[in-house]
Coordinates of C-alpha atoms in Angstrom, one line a residue:
M1 CA 131.1 -3.4 115.3
H2 CA 132.4 0.2 115.6
F3 CA 131.5 2.6 112.8
S4 CA 132.0 6.3 112.0
Y5 CA 129.8 8.4 109.8
P6 CA 130.8 11.8 108.4
L7 CA 127.7 14.0 109.0
H8 CA 128.1 16.3 106.0
N9 CA 129.8 14.0 103.5
N10 CA 128.7 11.3 101.2
P11 CA 127.4 8.3 103.1
S12 CA 129.3 6.0 100.8
K13 CA 132.5 7.1 102.5
M14 CA 131.6 5.3 105.7
K15 CA 134.7 4.0 107.6
I16 CA 135.1 1.0 109.7
Y17 CA 137.5 1.3 112.6
P18 CA 139.2 -1.7 114.2
K19 CA 138.5 -2.7 117.8
M20 CA 140.9 -1.4 120.4
I21 CA 141.9 -3.6 123.4
F22 CA 143.7 -2.2 126.4
V23 CA 146.0 -4.7 128.1
V24 CA 147.0 -4.0 131.7
L25 CA 149.7 -6.1 133.3
G26 CA 151.6 -6.3 136.5
F27 CA 150.1 -3.8 138.9
A28 CA 151.3 -4.3 142.5
L29 CA 148.2 -4.5 144.7
T30 CA 148.6 -4.0 148.4
G31 CA 146.2 -4.1 151.2
T32 CA 146.1 -4.1 155.0
F33 CA 143.1 -4.5 157.2
N34 CA 142.1 -5.6 160.7
L35 CA 141.6 -9.4 160.4
N36 CA 139.7 -9.6 163.7
A37 CA 137.4 -6.8 162.7
Q38 CA 136.4 -8.8 159.6
Q39 CA 136.4 -12.4 160.7
L40 CA 133.1 -13.4 159.2
M41 CA 132.8 -16.5 161.4
R42 CA 130.0 -18.7 160.2
F43 CA 128.2 -22.0 160.7
P44 CA 128.9 -22.3 164.5
D45 CA 128.3 -25.4 166.6
M46 CA 129.3 -26.2 170.2
S47 CA 130.0 -29.1 172.5
G48 CA 131.1 -28.9 176.1
H49 CA 133.5 -26.0 176.4
S50 CA 134.3 -25.7 172.7
V51 CA 132.8 -23.9 169.7
V52 CA 133.6 -24.8 166.1
F53 CA 133.0 -22.6 163.1
T54 CA 134.0 -21.7 159.6
S55 CA 136.2 -18.7 158.8
G56 CA 138.0 -18.1 155.5
G57 CA 136.6 -21.5 154.2
D58 CA 138.4 -23.5 156.9
L59 CA 137.2 -24.9 160.3
W60 CA 138.4 -23.4 163.5
A61 CA 137.8 -24.2 167.2
A62 CA 137.8 -21.9 170.2
P63 CA 136.9 -22.0 173.9
L64 CA 133.2 -21.3 174.4
E65 CA 134.0 -18.5 176.7
G66 CA 136.1 -16.9 174.0
G67 CA 139.8 -16.6 173.3
D68 CA 142.2 -17.6 170.6
A69 CA 140.9 -20.0 167.9
V70 CA 142.8 -22.9 166.5
R71 CA 142.6 -23.9 162.9
L72 CA 141.4 -27.4 162.3
T73 CA 141.5 -27.6 158.5
I74 CA 143.4 -25.9 155.7
H75 CA 142.4 -26.6 152.2
D76 CA 141.7 -24.7 148.9
G77 CA 138.0 -25.9 149.0
A78 CA 135.4 -24.7 151.5
E79 CA 134.6 -26.6 154.8
R80 CA 131.3 -25.6 156.3
Y81 CA 128.4 -26.7 158.5
P82 CA 130.6 -28.4 161.2
R83 CA 128.5 -30.4 163.7
F84 CA 129.8 -32.1 166.9
S85 CA 128.7 -35.7 167.5
P86 CA 126.5 -36.3 170.5
D87 CA 129.5 -37.3 172.7
G88 CA 131.6 -34.5 171.3
S89 CA 134.4 -36.8 170.0
L90 CA 133.8 -36.2 166.3
I91 CA 133.0 -33.4 164.0
A92 CA 131.0 -34.0 160.8
F93 CA 131.2 -31.3 158.2
T94 CA 130.7 -30.5 154.5
G95 CA 133.9 -30.5 152.5
E96 CA 135.3 -30.3 149.0
Y97 CA 138.6 -32.2 149.5
D98 CA 138.1 -34.5 146.4
G99 CA 136.6 -31.8 144.2
N100 CA 133.0 -32.7 145.1
T101 CA 130.7 -31.5 147.9
D102 CA 130.4 -34.4 150.3
V103 CA 130.2 -35.3 154.0
Y104 CA 133.4 -35.7 155.9
V105 CA 134.2 -36.6 159.6
M106 CA 137.2 -35.8 161.7
N107 CA 138.4 -36.0 165.3
S108 CA 137.1 -33.1 167.3
K109 CA 140.7 -32.1 168.2
G110 CA 141.7 -32.1 164.6
G111 CA 143.1 -34.6 162.1
D112 CA 142.0 -38.0 160.9
I113 CA 139.7 -36.6 158.2
T114 CA 137.6 -39.3 156.5
R115 CA 135.2 -39.0 153.6
V116 CA 131.8 -40.4 154.5
T117 CA 129.7 -40.0 151.3
C118 CA 130.7 -40.6 147.7
H119 CA 128.0 -39.3 145.4
P120 CA 128.3 -36.9 142.4
G121 CA 125.6 -34.7 143.8
A122 CA 126.1 -32.3 146.7
D123 CA 125.7 -33.8 150.2
E124 CA 125.5 -31.2 153.0
V125 CA 125.7 -31.9 156.7
V126 CA 122.6 -31.1 158.8
G127 CA 123.4 -32.6 162.2
W128 CA 123.4 -35.9 164.2
H129 CA 120.7 -38.4 165.2
P130 CA 120.4 -38.3 169.0
V131 CA 119.9 -42.0 169.4
S132 CA 121.6 -43.8 166.5
N133 CA 124.6 -41.4 166.4
K134 CA 124.3 -41.3 162.6
I135 CA 125.1 -38.1 160.6
I136 CA 122.1 -36.3 159.1
F137 CA 122.7 -34.8 155.7
N138 CA 120.6 -33.5 152.8
S139 CA 121.1 -34.4 149.2
G140 CA 119.3 -34.2 145.9
R141 CA 120.4 -37.7 144.9
N142 CA 117.0 -39.4 145.0
S143 CA 114.8 -36.4 144.5
T144 CA 112.5 -36.1 141.5
S145 CA 112.3 -32.3 142.0
R146 CA 114.6 -29.4 142.6
Y147 CA 114.4 -30.0 146.3
T148 CA 116.4 -32.3 148.6
K149 CA 115.8 -35.2 150.9
L150 CA 117.3 -36.0 154.3
F151 CA 119.5 -39.1 154.8
L152 CA 121.3 -40.8 157.7
V153 CA 124.7 -42.4 157.5
S154 CA 127.2 -43.8 160.0
P155 CA 130.5 -42.0 160.4
D156 CA 132.3 -44.9 158.7
G157 CA 130.0 -44.5 155.6
T158 CA 127.9 -47.5 156.2
G159 CA 124.2 -47.8 157.1
L160 CA 122.9 -45.2 154.6
E161 CA 119.1 -44.5 155.2
E162 CA 116.7 -42.2 153.4
L163 CA 114.1 -40.6 155.6
I164 CA 110.5 -41.1 154.5
L165 CA 110.0 -37.3 154.1
Y166 CA 109.4 -36.3 150.5
D167 CA 111.1 -32.9 150.5
A168 CA 113.4 -31.9 153.4
S169 CA 116.4 -29.6 153.7
R170 CA 117.1 -29.1 157.4
G171 CA 115.8 -30.9 160.4
S172 CA 116.2 -31.8 164.1
F173 CA 115.1 -34.9 165.8
S174 CA 113.3 -35.1 169.1
P175 CA 115.4 -36.4 172.0
D176 CA 114.0 -39.9 171.6
G177 CA 114.2 -39.8 167.8
S178 CA 110.5 -40.5 167.3
K179 CA 109.7 -37.1 165.7
I180 CA 111.5 -34.6 163.5
A181 CA 111.0 -30.8 163.0
Y182 CA 112.1 -29.9 159.5
N183 CA 112.1 -27.4 156.6
K184 CA 111.0 -28.6 153.2
V185 CA 112.6 -25.7 151.3
A186 CA 116.3 -24.8 151.5
R187 CA 116.8 -21.0 151.3
E188 CA 119.5 -20.3 153.9
N189 CA 122.0 -19.2 151.3
R190 CA 119.7 -16.7 149.6
T191 CA 119.8 -13.1 150.8
W192 CA 116.1 -12.4 150.5
K193 CA 114.8 -10.2 153.3
R194 CA 111.2 -10.4 154.6
Y195 CA 110.4 -12.9 151.8
R196 CA 106.7 -13.9 151.6
G197 CA 106.6 -15.8 148.3
G198 CA 106.2 -19.4 147.3
M199 CA 109.6 -20.4 148.7
A200 CA 108.8 -19.2 152.1
Q201 CA 110.1 -21.6 154.7
E202 CA 107.7 -23.2 157.2
I203 CA 108.6 -25.7 159.9
Y204 CA 106.8 -29.1 159.9
L205 CA 106.6 -31.7 162.6
Y206 CA 106.6 -35.3 161.4
D207 CA 105.8 -38.3 163.7
F208 CA 107.5 -41.5 162.6
E209 CA 105.2 -43.7 164.6
T210 CA 101.8 -42.3 163.5
H211 CA 103.1 -41.0 160.1
T212 CA 101.3 -37.7 160.6
E213 CA 102.6 -34.2 159.8
E214 CA 101.6 -30.7 160.9
N215 CA 102.8 -27.2 160.2
I216 CA 103.9 -25.7 163.6
S217 CA 105.0 -22.3 162.5
N218 CA 102.1 -21.1 160.3
F219 CA 103.7 -17.7 159.6
G220 CA 104.0 -17.4 155.8
G221 CA 107.4 -15.7 156.1
T222 CA 110.8 -17.2 157.0
D223 CA 110.9 -19.9 159.6
R224 CA 114.1 -21.9 159.3
M225 CA 116.7 -24.1 160.9
P226 CA 114.6 -25.9 163.6
M227 CA 116.5 -27.1 166.7
W228 CA 114.8 -29.5 169.1
V229 CA 115.9 -28.7 172.7
G230 CA 114.0 -30.6 175.4
D231 CA 110.3 -29.8 175.0
Q232 CA 111.0 -26.8 172.8
V233 CA 111.6 -26.5 169.0
C234 CA 113.7 -23.4 168.5
F235 CA 114.0 -21.8 165.1
L236 CA 114.9 -18.6 163.2
S237 CA 112.2 -16.3 162.0
D238 CA 111.8 -12.8 160.6
R239 CA 108.4 -12.2 162.2
D240 CA 109.6 -8.9 163.6
G241 CA 111.4 -7.9 160.4
W242 CA 114.7 -9.3 161.5
L243 CA 115.8 -12.9 161.7
N244 CA 115.8 -13.8 165.4
I245 CA 115.5 -16.9 167.5
Y246 CA 112.1 -18.1 168.5
S247 CA 110.8 -21.2 170.3
W248 CA 107.7 -23.4 169.9
D249 CA 106.6 -25.2 173.1
T250 CA 105.6 -28.8 172.4
N251 CA 103.2 -28.8 175.4
T252 CA 101.5 -25.4 175.2
R253 CA 102.0 -25.1 171.4
S254 CA 102.8 -21.4 171.9
I255 CA 105.6 -19.4 170.2
Q256 CA 107.9 -17.1 172.1
Q257 CA 110.6 -14.7 170.8
L258 CA 114.0 -15.4 172.5
T259 CA 116.3 -12.8 170.9
H260 CA 115.6 -9.2 169.8
H261 CA 118.4 -8.2 167.6
K262 CA 117.8 -5.1 165.4
D263 CA 121.3 -4.6 163.8
H264 CA 122.0 -7.9 162.0
D265 CA 120.0 -11.0 161.2
V266 CA 120.7 -14.3 163.0
L267 CA 121.7 -16.3 160.0
R268 CA 122.6 -19.8 161.4
A269 CA 122.3 -21.4 164.7
S270 CA 122.9 -24.7 166.5
A271 CA 121.6 -26.0 169.9
R272 CA 123.1 -28.2 172.5
E273 CA 121.3 -28.9 175.8
D274 CA 120.1 -25.6 177.1
R275 CA 122.2 -23.2 175.0
I276 CA 122.2 -22.0 171.4
V277 CA 125.2 -20.8 169.6
Y278 CA 124.5 -18.6 166.6
E279 CA 126.0 -16.4 163.9
K280 CA 125.2 -12.7 163.7
G281 CA 127.0 -10.0 161.9
G282 CA 130.0 -12.2 161.3
E283 CA 130.4 -12.9 165.0
I284 CA 129.4 -15.8 167.2
W285 CA 126.9 -15.3 170.0
L286 CA 125.6 -17.6 172.8
L287 CA 122.1 -17.7 174.1
D288 CA 121.3 -19.3 177.5
L289 CA 117.8 -20.7 177.3
H290 CA 117.4 -20.7 181.1
T291 CA 118.3 -17.0 181.7
G292 CA 117.3 -15.7 178.2
Q293 CA 120.6 -13.8 178.0
S294 CA 122.6 -13.5 174.8
N295 CA 126.3 -12.6 174.7
R296 CA 128.9 -12.3 172.1
I297 CA 131.7 -14.9 172.3
P298 CA 135.0 -12.9 171.9
V299 CA 136.8 -15.2 169.6
Q300 CA 140.1 -14.1 168.0
I301 CA 141.5 -15.8 164.9
H302 CA 145.1 -15.4 163.7
P303 CA 145.3 -16.7 160.1
D304 CA 148.4 -16.4 157.9
A305 CA 146.0 -14.8 155.3
P306 CA 148.4 -15.0 152.3
E307 CA 145.8 -13.3 150.1
T308 CA 146.3 -10.1 152.1
R309 CA 150.0 -9.9 151.2
P310 CA 151.1 -7.7 148.3
Y311 CA 151.3 -9.6 145.0
M312 CA 151.5 -9.0 141.2
E313 CA 148.3 -9.4 139.3
D314 CA 147.4 -9.4 135.6
L315 CA 144.3 -7.2 135.5
T316 CA 143.5 -7.8 131.8
G317 CA 140.5 -10.1 132.8
N318 CA 139.3 -7.7 135.5
I319 CA 138.8 -4.5 133.5
Q320 CA 135.3 -3.2 134.3
D321 CA 135.4 0.2 132.5
F322 CA 137.7 2.5 130.6
A323 CA 137.8 6.1 129.3
V324 CA 140.2 7.6 126.8
S325 CA 141.8 11.0 127.6
P326 CA 140.8 14.0 125.4
S327 CA 144.1 13.9 123.5
G328 CA 144.1 10.1 123.3
I329 CA 147.5 9.9 125.0
R330 CA 146.3 8.1 128.1
A331 CA 143.3 6.1 129.2
L332 CA 141.6 5.5 132.5
V333 CA 141.1 1.8 133.4
V334 CA 138.9 0.7 136.3
A335 CA 139.9 -2.7 137.6
R336 CA 139.7 -4.5 141.0
G337 CA 138.0 -1.4 142.5
E338 CA 140.9 1.0 141.6
V339 CA 141.3 3.7 138.9
F340 CA 144.5 3.5 136.8
S341 CA 145.9 6.0 134.3
V342 CA 147.5 4.0 131.5
P343 CA 149.8 5.5 128.8
K344 CA 149.2 4.8 125.2
S345 CA 152.7 3.7 124.3
S346 CA 155.3 4.8 126.8
G347 CA 155.3 5.9 130.4
V348 CA 154.2 4.6 133.7
T349 CA 150.8 3.4 134.9
E350 CA 149.5 5.4 137.8
N351 CA 147.0 4.4 140.5
I352 CA 144.8 7.5 140.6
S353 CA 142.3 6.4 143.3
N354 CA 144.9 4.5 145.4
H355 CA 142.6 3.6 148.2
C356 CA 142.5 0.0 149.4
G357 CA 139.3 -1.3 150.8
A358 CA 137.0 0.8 148.7
R359 CA 135.3 0.4 145.4
D360 CA 136.2 3.1 142.9
K361 CA 134.3 3.2 139.6
D362 CA 132.9 5.3 136.8
A363 CA 136.1 7.3 136.2
V364 CA 135.9 10.1 133.5
W365 CA 138.3 12.7 132.2
S366 CA 137.5 16.4 132.2
N367 CA 137.4 17.9 128.7
D368 CA 140.6 19.8 129.3
G369 CA 142.3 16.6 130.4
E370 CA 143.4 18.2 133.7
K371 CA 141.0 16.5 136.1
I372 CA 139.6 13.0 136.7
A373 CA 136.3 12.4 138.4
W374 CA 135.1 9.1 139.7
I375 CA 132.8 7.5 142.3
S376 CA 134.0 5.8 145.4
D377 CA 132.5 4.3 148.6
R378 CA 135.6 5.0 150.7
S379 CA 133.5 7.2 153.1
G380 CA 130.9 4.4 153.5
E381 CA 128.6 5.9 150.8
Y382 CA 129.1 6.3 147.1
E383 CA 130.4 9.9 146.6
I384 CA 132.0 11.8 143.8
Y385 CA 135.7 12.5 144.0
I386 CA 138.0 14.6 141.8
R387 CA 141.8 14.5 141.5
N388 CA 144.5 16.0 139.2
A389 CA 145.0 13.9 136.2
D390 CA 148.7 13.8 136.6
G391 CA 148.3 12.1 140.0
T392 CA 149.4 15.1 142.1
G393 CA 147.5 16.3 145.0
K394 CA 144.9 14.4 147.0
A395 CA 141.4 13.2 145.9
V396 CA 138.7 15.7 146.9
K397 CA 135.3 14.5 147.9
M398 CA 132.8 16.7 146.1
T399 CA 129.5 15.3 147.6
S400 CA 128.2 14.3 151.0
H401 CA 125.2 12.1 150.5
R402 CA 123.6 10.2 153.4
D403 CA 123.0 7.0 151.4
G404 CA 122.4 5.7 148.0
Y405 CA 124.1 4.4 144.8
R406 CA 125.4 6.9 142.3
H407 CA 126.6 6.2 138.8
T408 CA 127.3 7.6 135.2
L409 CA 129.4 10.8 135.5
R410 CA 129.3 13.3 132.6
W411 CA 131.5 16.4 132.6
S412 CA 130.0 19.6 131.0
P413 CA 132.0 20.9 128.0
D414 CA 133.3 23.8 130.1
D415 CA 134.2 21.5 132.9
S416 CA 132.2 23.5 135.4
K417 CA 129.7 20.8 136.2
I418 CA 129.1 17.1 136.3
A419 CA 125.9 15.3 135.7
F420 CA 125.2 12.0 137.5
A421 CA 122.3 9.7 138.5
D422 CA 121.4 7.5 141.4
Q423 CA 119.3 4.5 142.4
T424 CA 116.1 6.6 142.8
L425 CA 116.0 7.0 139.0
R426 CA 116.9 10.7 139.4
C427 CA 119.4 12.7 137.5
Y428 CA 121.4 15.6 139.1
I429 CA 124.0 18.3 138.2
L430 CA 126.9 19.0 140.5
D431 CA 128.4 22.5 140.3
I432 CA 132.2 22.0 140.7
L433 CA 132.9 25.5 142.2
S434 CA 129.9 25.8 144.7
R435 CA 129.4 22.0 145.1
K436 CA 125.6 22.7 144.8
I437 CA 123.6 19.8 143.5
T438 CA 120.5 20.4 141.4
E439 CA 117.9 17.8 140.6
V440 CA 117.2 17.6 136.9
D441 CA 114.4 15.1 136.6
R442 CA 113.2 11.7 137.9
A443 CA 111.9 8.8 136.0
E444 CA 108.6 7.4 137.3
Y445 CA 109.0 4.1 135.4
E446 CA 111.9 1.8 134.9
H447 CA 113.2 -1.2 133.0
V448 CA 112.7 -4.2 135.4
D449 CA 115.2 -6.4 133.6
E450 CA 118.1 -3.9 133.3
S451 CA 121.0 -3.2 135.6
L452 CA 120.7 -0.4 138.1
N453 CA 122.9 1.8 135.9
Q454 CA 120.3 1.6 133.1
K455 CA 117.0 1.6 134.9
G456 CA 116.3 5.3 135.1
I457 CA 117.9 8.3 133.5
H458 CA 121.4 7.5 132.4
D459 CA 122.0 8.4 128.7
Y460 CA 122.3 12.2 129.3
C461 CA 124.6 14.4 127.3
W462 CA 125.6 18.1 127.4
S463 CA 125.0 20.8 124.8
P464 CA 128.1 22.5 123.5
D465 CA 127.5 25.6 125.6
S466 CA 127.0 23.6 128.8
K467 CA 123.5 25.1 129.3
Y468 CA 121.3 22.2 128.3
L469 CA 121.2 18.5 129.2
A470 CA 119.5 16.0 126.9
Y471 CA 118.4 12.6 128.0
S472 CA 115.7 10.0 127.7
K473 CA 113.3 8.5 130.3
M474 CA 110.5 6.0 130.2
N475 CA 107.0 7.5 130.1
E476 CA 103.7 6.1 131.3
D477 CA 103.4 4.0 128.2
L478 CA 106.7 2.4 129.1
V479 CA 108.3 4.0 126.0
W480 CA 111.6 5.9 126.2
Q481 CA 111.0 9.6 125.4
L482 CA 113.6 12.4 124.8
H483 CA 113.8 15.4 127.1
I484 CA 116.0 18.5 127.3
Y485 CA 116.7 20.3 130.6
S486 CA 117.5 24.0 130.5
L487 CA 119.9 25.0 133.3
E488 CA 119.1 28.7 133.0
Q489 CA 115.3 28.2 133.1
D490 CA 115.4 25.2 135.4
Q491 CA 112.8 23.6 133.2
T492 CA 112.5 20.3 131.4
Y493 CA 111.1 20.0 127.8
P494 CA 109.9 16.8 126.1
V495 CA 111.3 16.9 122.6
S496 CA 110.0 13.7 121.1
D497 CA 106.4 12.6 120.8
G498 CA 106.7 9.6 123.1
L499 CA 105.2 7.2 120.6
Y500 CA 108.5 5.4 119.8
Y501 CA 111.4 4.1 121.7
D502 CA 113.8 7.1 121.5
F503 CA 117.1 7.1 123.3
N504 CA 120.8 7.9 123.3
P505 CA 120.6 11.7 122.5
M506 CA 123.8 13.4 121.4
F507 CA 124.4 17.0 120.4
T508 CA 126.4 17.8 117.3
G509 CA 129.5 19.8 117.9
D510 CA 128.1 22.9 116.2
G511 CA 125.0 22.8 118.4
E512 CA 122.7 22.8 115.4
H513 CA 121.3 19.2 115.8
L514 CA 120.4 16.6 118.3
L515 CA 121.1 13.0 117.1
F516 CA 119.4 10.0 118.7
V517 CA 118.5 6.4 118.1
S518 CA 114.9 5.4 117.6
N519 CA 113.2 2.0 117.2
R520 CA 110.6 3.0 114.6
S521 CA 111.6 1.0 111.6
F522 CA 109.2 -2.0 111.4
N523 CA 109.9 -4.6 108.8
P524 CA 108.4 -7.8 110.2
T525 CA 109.3 -11.2 109.0
F526 CA 107.8 -14.6 109.8
C527 CA 109.5 -16.7 112.5
D528 CA 111.3 -19.8 111.2
M529 CA 109.8 -22.0 113.9
E530 CA 106.4 -20.6 114.7
W531 CA 103.6 -18.8 112.9
E532 CA 104.2 -15.4 114.3
M533 CA 105.8 -12.1 113.2
V534 CA 109.4 -11.2 114.2
Y535 CA 110.7 -7.6 114.3
K536 CA 114.4 -7.4 113.7
D537 CA 116.7 -4.4 112.9
V538 CA 114.1 -1.8 114.1
A539 CA 116.5 1.1 115.0
R540 CA 117.7 3.9 112.8
I541 CA 119.6 7.1 113.7
Y542 CA 117.7 10.4 113.5
A543 CA 118.5 14.1 113.8
L544 CA 116.4 17.0 115.2
T545 CA 117.1 20.5 114.0
L546 CA 117.2 22.6 117.1
K547 CA 116.5 26.0 115.6
K548 CA 113.3 26.6 113.7
D549 CA 115.3 28.4 111.0
G550 CA 118.2 25.9 111.1
K551 CA 119.4 23.9 108.2
P552 CA 118.8 20.1 107.9
I553 CA 121.8 18.0 108.9
L554 CA 121.8 16.5 105.4
S555 CA 122.1 18.9 102.5
V556 CA 119.3 18.8 99.9
E557 CA 120.6 18.4 96.3
N558 CA 119.1 21.2 94.2
D559 CA 120.7 22.9 91.2
A560 CA 120.7 26.7 91.8
E561 CA 122.7 29.8 91.2
P562 CA 125.5 30.1 93.7
G563 CA 124.6 33.6 94.8
Q564 CA 126.6 35.6 97.4
D565 CA 129.1 33.7 99.5
K566 CA 127.8 33.8 103.1
S567 CA 130.3 31.5 104.7
S568 CA 132.0 34.4 106.4
A569 CA 128.8 35.5 108.1
P570 CA 128.9 35.1 111.9
A571 CA 127.1 32.1 113.3
S572 CA 123.9 32.7 115.3
P573 CA 124.2 32.1 119.0
F574 CA 123.3 28.7 120.3
R575 CA 119.7 28.3 121.1
I576 CA 116.9 25.7 121.1
D577 CA 113.5 26.5 119.7
F578 CA 111.3 23.9 121.5
A579 CA 108.1 24.8 119.6
G580 CA 107.7 22.2 116.8
L581 CA 111.0 20.5 117.6
A582 CA 109.6 17.0 117.3
Q583 CA 108.5 17.8 113.7
R584 CA 111.9 19.0 112.6
I585 CA 113.2 15.4 112.3
E586 CA 115.2 13.6 109.6
V587 CA 116.6 10.1 109.3
L588 CA 120.3 9.5 108.5
P589 CA 120.8 7.4 105.3
L590 CA 121.9 4.3 107.2
P591 CA 120.1 1.0 107.0
A592 CA 117.9 -0.2 109.8
G593 CA 120.0 -2.0 112.4
N594 CA 120.6 -2.3 116.2
Y595 CA 122.3 1.0 116.9
R596 CA 123.5 2.4 120.3
D597 CA 126.3 4.3 122.0
L598 CA 126.4 7.4 119.7
A599 CA 129.3 9.7 119.9
V600 CA 130.3 12.8 117.8
N601 CA 133.4 14.8 117.2
E602 CA 134.7 17.1 114.4
S603 CA 135.3 14.0 112.2
G604 CA 131.7 12.8 112.3
L605 CA 129.4 10.4 114.1
F606 CA 130.5 7.2 115.8
Y607 CA 128.1 4.4 116.8
L608 CA 127.8 0.7 117.6
N609 CA 125.7 -1.7 115.5
S610 CA 125.3 -5.1 117.0
E611 CA 125.4 -8.4 115.2
D612 CA 122.4 -9.6 113.2
G613 CA 119.9 -11.3 115.5
D614 CA 120.5 -9.2 118.5
Y615 CA 117.5 -7.1 119.5
N616 CA 118.0 -3.4 120.1
R617 CA 118.1 -2.0 123.6
M618 CA 119.8 0.8 125.4

């Protein structure tokens, strides 16, 4: 719920404000891009002079030497893992035509699509048996664990066989069908690089005659997608840091690296006779096992791509962030990677970022309402951009970082600077005029279960004179501690004792106090289910008096003579007396709860207090 609290008034006058919802309708989204530069061709296989692959969720076929591709399927569902039959007349693939993931087969020239498996679980094509001409697929239908088993089935759906292997995800038979090289764990669809954990893929060799098994890769990293070619078992491995193609010789039992790519991983591959076709960087490559040469197959696809045409879209369900203008007349709404300026009641909606093909985020108004700053990756890296709030002029790139992820922009009250943070847990200040960037601080510890925007320093706020920045960061005890950075002195001061979870600092408008949330109210109760203590509603809102001779934020009731009226006396200049600051603390008369997202203006304090039962976090 959203509350406000008048700082210098009776707490009984607390007001509850209703929730505000912004509805954004009917923006025209347009986009153009080079289709052939972003083909993302996947799951390739080949037979004779043809290669088949998936692009845009449909199957396509093209000449093996390259050229224009022909679409073989068109369906709302995804078709993937196409595999030619041994004689090249059929293509088995995984499809979703009837709403479920099953094995389908079609004529290699297109058409005559037939469903082969009919099971509520997912059945995924692996390949073909070299002797029986049955389709190999994996499925969890008879598995007693989270892993899959391998099955054989005839193209007409008859003759279903379960292989004797206990756990198996992908495999390839020897030419005579007496042995199989296979993976036990399926991890092809996970984007884990250089993984060395318990789900590392190894390649095993199983002999159906002797019923013996051995590990032939023995690496401990990723060895996947075995392909039996003659007297070699080829596979993908990241032994050199990148997924490349390797081979294991069945005679010498030695392993040899066949490709040496260093730009993109070889994600999926398929072998036929003495060649391997594989996917790398969204393109299709061909490896000749005799010569050892790899070449890209120059395939061109020409889809109708209806999703790239301009269309009207209701963005209500795609709003990621918003910010209200200083006057409250307009609001910034971030949706679908664009920044929109939306009127409160009348007027037009303007696309402020207006850059297709980039992600624009974290938009904020300047305090005078004349500028808008946001973060965009249109240059290839996340940079800060500024544009006039009325949509005139062009967006100006304010930073030129080499790499990294930046987030959480905060204008200074005088609009001369912007504070921001990045993925290295650092906080920075950007000077708008000189474009100089100053590092404020770096967190040495982080929340492991929080999003990247909340791992390090992120809850910073400016003092009214734009000369100080208050924030919290995790200390060596893994407790969030308050700090204040002085721009003039280029120095950081810890302002809380670091014993409690203190966060979300906010200066009051008069600059006399620093408000913050702290988890230091411990009222344990017994758990309803187990004999243990439960701590709920641990947070309260506190205030630090910044000047050693400053007045408390809450007036103390004490009958006394009125004395001389000093209301007309000039206010002392803004300053912070850091000595003894942590001891000049008082708690606001609000019950313990789950507070966060403090904000202040001339009317008082605003905050969020979550529902009962939620635990308090940043």
